[in-house]
Amino acid sequence: MRTHPLHAAILLLPLALAGCAGKATNSTLLRESFDSGDTYARNLDVAPAQACEAARRVLLGQGYAIARADAANVEGNKNFQPKDEVHEQLVLRVACAARGDGKAQVFVSAVQDRYALKKSPTSASVGVGALGSVSLPFGSNDDSLVRVASSTVQDALFYRNFFERLQQYVGEMVPVPANGAPIQ
């Protein structure tokens, strides 16, 4: 009995889809739950501008270089070198949004990038008239950092410590009304 190619494709389709579904359930993206955990967000009893200023001070106090800071967002980064040929960078992004009552809801996420030192040999080409060009290897190498990994930090303790320190700075700040001018 001879099977028509279309019939064979129809019979194999459920198997192919089952194989794809198995791979999709292992995907990191599909493991995101969007549950009600509060790892990345907290409500504060201050205006959003005050919350972002406190976040800026938290990052400065921990040695972060501030790349951007305004009344609604703060971004800072810090560099690490755990091994000779490995470099890591931690980037924290903080967003301060107003709730319905004018108080701040603060969101934070940290991304850790890992770079490795890659060496690539260099060579030089020399044009030789009618012969064309000749490539001659030299004994030198060009070193460059190449990103080999990037991931969002998901450690709940890391974020809990950030928000505890943020709350300390909020408690030390001079109250600022909604117009942004300090109270005299």
Short mmCIF file of C-alpha atoms in Angstrom, two decimals:
data_model
loop_
_atom_site.label_atom_id
_atom_site.label_comp_id
_atom_site.label_asym_id
_atom_site.label_seq_id
_atom_site.Cartn_x
_atom_site.Cartn_y
_atom_site.Cartn_z
CA MET A 1 0.00 0.00 0.00
CA ARG A 2 1.38 3.35 -1.02
CA THR A 3 0.84 6.40 1.21
CA HIS A 4 0.21 9.76 -0.40
CA PRO A 5 2.73 12.44 0.77
CA LEU A 6 -0.11 14.65 2.00
CA HIS A 7 -1.50 11.85 4.17
CA ALA A 8 1.96 11.16 5.58
CA ALA A 9 2.36 14.83 6.46
CA ILE A 10 -1.03 14.88 8.20
CA LEU A 11 -0.12 11.77 10.20
CA LEU A 12 3.25 13.21 11.26
CA LEU A 13 1.94 16.68 12.15
CA PRO A 14 0.76 15.75 15.69
CA LEU A 15 4.15 14.17 16.43
CA ALA A 16 5.99 17.25 15.22
CA LEU A 17 3.77 19.56 17.26
CA ALA A 18 4.26 17.42 20.38
CA GLY A 19 8.02 17.64 19.93
CA CYS A 20 7.87 21.43 19.61
CA ALA A 21 5.60 21.72 22.63
CA GLY A 22 8.05 19.74 24.74
CA LYS A 23 10.84 22.12 23.82
CA ALA A 24 8.68 25.21 24.38
CA THR A 25 7.83 24.23 27.95
CA ASN A 26 11.56 24.22 28.75
CA SER A 27 11.96 27.76 27.46
CA THR A 28 12.96 30.38 30.02
CA LEU A 29 10.36 32.76 28.61
CA LEU A 30 7.54 30.33 29.29
CA ARG A 31 8.68 29.84 32.89
CA GLU A 32 7.77 33.45 33.73
CA SER A 33 4.78 33.19 36.03
CA PHE A 34 3.66 36.80 36.63
CA ASP A 35 2.47 35.68 40.04
CA SER A 36 1.69 38.12 42.84
CA GLY A 37 5.19 38.01 44.34
CA ASP A 38 6.66 41.40 45.18
CA THR A 39 10.30 40.67 44.41
CA TYR A 40 10.76 43.58 42.02
CA ALA A 41 8.32 46.21 43.35
CA ARG A 42 7.43 48.04 46.57
CA ASN A 43 5.08 50.84 47.55
CA LEU A 44 6.61 53.77 49.44
CA ASP A 45 4.91 56.60 51.34
CA VAL A 46 6.79 59.35 49.48
CA ALA A 47 6.46 61.05 46.11
CA PRO A 48 8.02 59.26 43.12
CA ALA A 49 10.75 61.92 42.76
CA GLN A 50 11.80 61.34 46.39
CA ALA A 51 11.82 57.58 45.87
CA CYS A 52 14.07 57.88 42.83
CA GLU A 53 16.41 60.26 44.66
CA ALA A 54 16.64 57.73 47.50
CA ALA A 55 17.35 54.98 44.95
CA ARG A 56 20.13 57.10 43.42
CA ARG A 57 21.68 57.49 46.87
CA VAL A 58 21.41 53.74 47.55
CA LEU A 59 23.32 53.00 44.36
CA LEU A 60 25.92 55.70 45.01
CA GLY A 61 26.39 54.35 48.55
CA GLN A 62 27.18 50.91 47.13
CA GLY A 63 29.73 52.12 44.58
CA TYR A 64 27.55 52.17 41.47
CA ALA A 65 28.29 54.65 38.68
CA ILE A 66 25.08 56.51 37.88
CA ALA A 67 24.41 56.43 34.14
CA ARG A 68 21.03 58.18 34.34
CA ALA A 69 18.94 59.76 37.08
CA ASP A 70 15.76 61.83 36.98
CA ALA A 71 12.48 62.08 38.89
CA ALA A 72 11.12 58.85 37.37
CA ASN A 73 14.14 56.63 36.58
CA VAL A 74 17.59 55.76 37.87
CA GLU A 75 20.15 53.54 36.21
CA GLY A 76 23.49 52.60 37.69
CA ASN A 77 26.17 50.05 36.98
CA LYS A 78 29.00 48.41 38.84
CA ASN A 79 31.89 46.36 37.47
CA PHE A 80 33.48 43.24 38.91
CA GLN A 81 36.42 41.05 37.89
CA PRO A 82 36.07 37.68 39.64
CA LYS A 83 38.86 36.06 37.55
CA ASP A 84 41.75 37.30 35.43
CA GLU A 85 40.01 36.89 32.08
CA VAL A 86 36.40 37.36 33.21
CA HIS A 87 34.62 40.68 33.66
CA GLU A 88 31.09 41.12 35.05
CA GLN A 89 28.84 44.14 35.05
CA LEU A 90 25.71 44.57 37.13
CA VAL A 91 23.21 47.14 35.85
CA LEU A 92 20.32 48.22 38.11
CA ARG A 93 17.34 50.02 36.64
CA VAL A 94 14.84 51.68 38.97
CA ALA A 95 11.52 53.16 37.89
CA CYS A 96 9.42 55.31 40.24
CA ALA A 97 5.75 55.57 39.29
CA ALA A 98 2.92 57.41 41.00
CA ARG A 99 0.08 55.41 42.54
CA GLY A 100 -3.45 56.82 42.67
CA ASP A 101 -2.70 58.55 45.99
CA GLY A 102 0.42 60.28 44.61
CA LYS A 103 2.78 58.03 46.56
CA ALA A 104 5.51 56.03 44.83
CA GLN A 105 5.51 52.53 43.52
CA VAL A 106 9.13 51.56 42.89
CA PHE A 107 10.18 48.88 40.42
CA VAL A 108 13.74 47.58 40.19
CA SER A 109 15.52 45.03 38.06
CA ALA A 110 19.15 44.05 37.83
CA VAL A 111 20.86 42.55 34.80
CA GLN A 112 24.18 40.77 35.13
CA ASP A 113 26.38 40.66 32.02
CA ARG A 114 29.44 38.42 31.88
CA TYR A 115 32.31 39.12 29.50
CA ALA A 116 35.31 36.94 28.67
CA LEU A 117 38.65 37.95 27.23
CA LYS A 118 39.01 36.59 23.70
CA LYS A 119 42.31 36.62 21.88
CA SER A 120 42.42 36.74 18.12
CA PRO A 121 45.67 36.43 16.15
CA THR A 122 46.53 39.29 13.83
CA SER A 123 48.17 39.14 10.44
CA ALA A 124 49.22 41.63 7.83
CA SER A 125 48.70 41.54 4.09
CA VAL A 126 51.38 42.74 1.72
CA GLY A 127 50.67 43.46 -1.94
CA VAL A 128 53.36 42.10 -4.23
CA GLY A 129 52.87 43.46 -7.76
CA ALA A 130 51.84 40.76 -10.21
CA LEU A 131 51.75 38.05 -7.52
CA GLY A 132 48.81 39.52 -5.60
CA SER A 133 48.77 39.87 -1.85
CA VAL A 134 50.54 37.73 0.70
CA SER A 135 49.26 37.38 4.25
CA LEU A 136 51.97 37.15 6.87
CA PRO A 137 51.13 36.15 10.44
CA PHE A 138 52.65 38.20 13.20
CA GLY A 139 53.09 36.87 16.73
CA SER A 140 50.68 39.36 18.27
CA ASN A 141 47.11 38.93 19.46
CA ASP A 142 44.29 41.42 19.77
CA ASP A 143 42.44 41.08 23.06
CA SER A 144 38.79 42.03 23.34
CA LEU A 145 36.01 41.51 25.83
CA VAL A 146 33.12 39.53 24.41
CA ARG A 147 29.77 39.21 26.19
CA VAL A 148 29.22 35.53 26.89
CA ALA A 149 26.17 35.69 29.19
CA SER A 150 23.41 38.07 30.24
CA SER A 151 20.66 37.39 32.74
CA THR A 152 18.20 39.17 35.00
CA VAL A 153 19.06 38.74 38.66
CA GLN A 154 16.24 36.77 40.26
CA ASP A 155 17.56 36.50 43.82
CA ALA A 156 14.77 37.66 46.16
CA LEU A 157 17.27 38.42 48.97
CA PHE A 158 19.22 40.76 46.67
CA TYR A 159 16.06 42.80 45.99
CA ARG A 160 14.91 42.64 49.62
CA ASN A 161 18.25 44.13 50.70
CA PHE A 162 17.94 46.85 48.06
CA PHE A 163 14.44 47.83 49.23
CA GLU A 164 15.47 47.80 52.92
CA ARG A 165 18.35 50.17 52.15
CA LEU A 166 16.01 52.28 50.01
CA GLN A 167 13.58 52.59 52.93
CA GLN A 168 16.47 53.79 55.16
CA TYR A 169 17.35 56.55 52.70
CA VAL A 170 13.68 57.53 52.33
CA GLY A 171 13.47 57.92 56.12
CA GLU A 172 16.50 60.25 56.14
CA MET A 173 15.29 62.54 53.35
CA VAL A 174 13.82 66.02 53.71
CA PRO A 175 10.14 65.95 52.67
CA VAL A 176 9.51 67.29 49.16
CA PRO A 177 6.00 68.34 48.04
CA ALA A 178 4.61 67.30 44.67
CA ASN A 179 6.04 70.41 42.92
CA GLY A 180 9.59 69.18 43.67
CA ALA A 181 10.73 72.14 45.81
CA PRO A 182 12.07 71.25 49.31
CA ILE A 183 9.98 72.38 52.28
CA GLN A 184 11.64 75.36 54.00
#
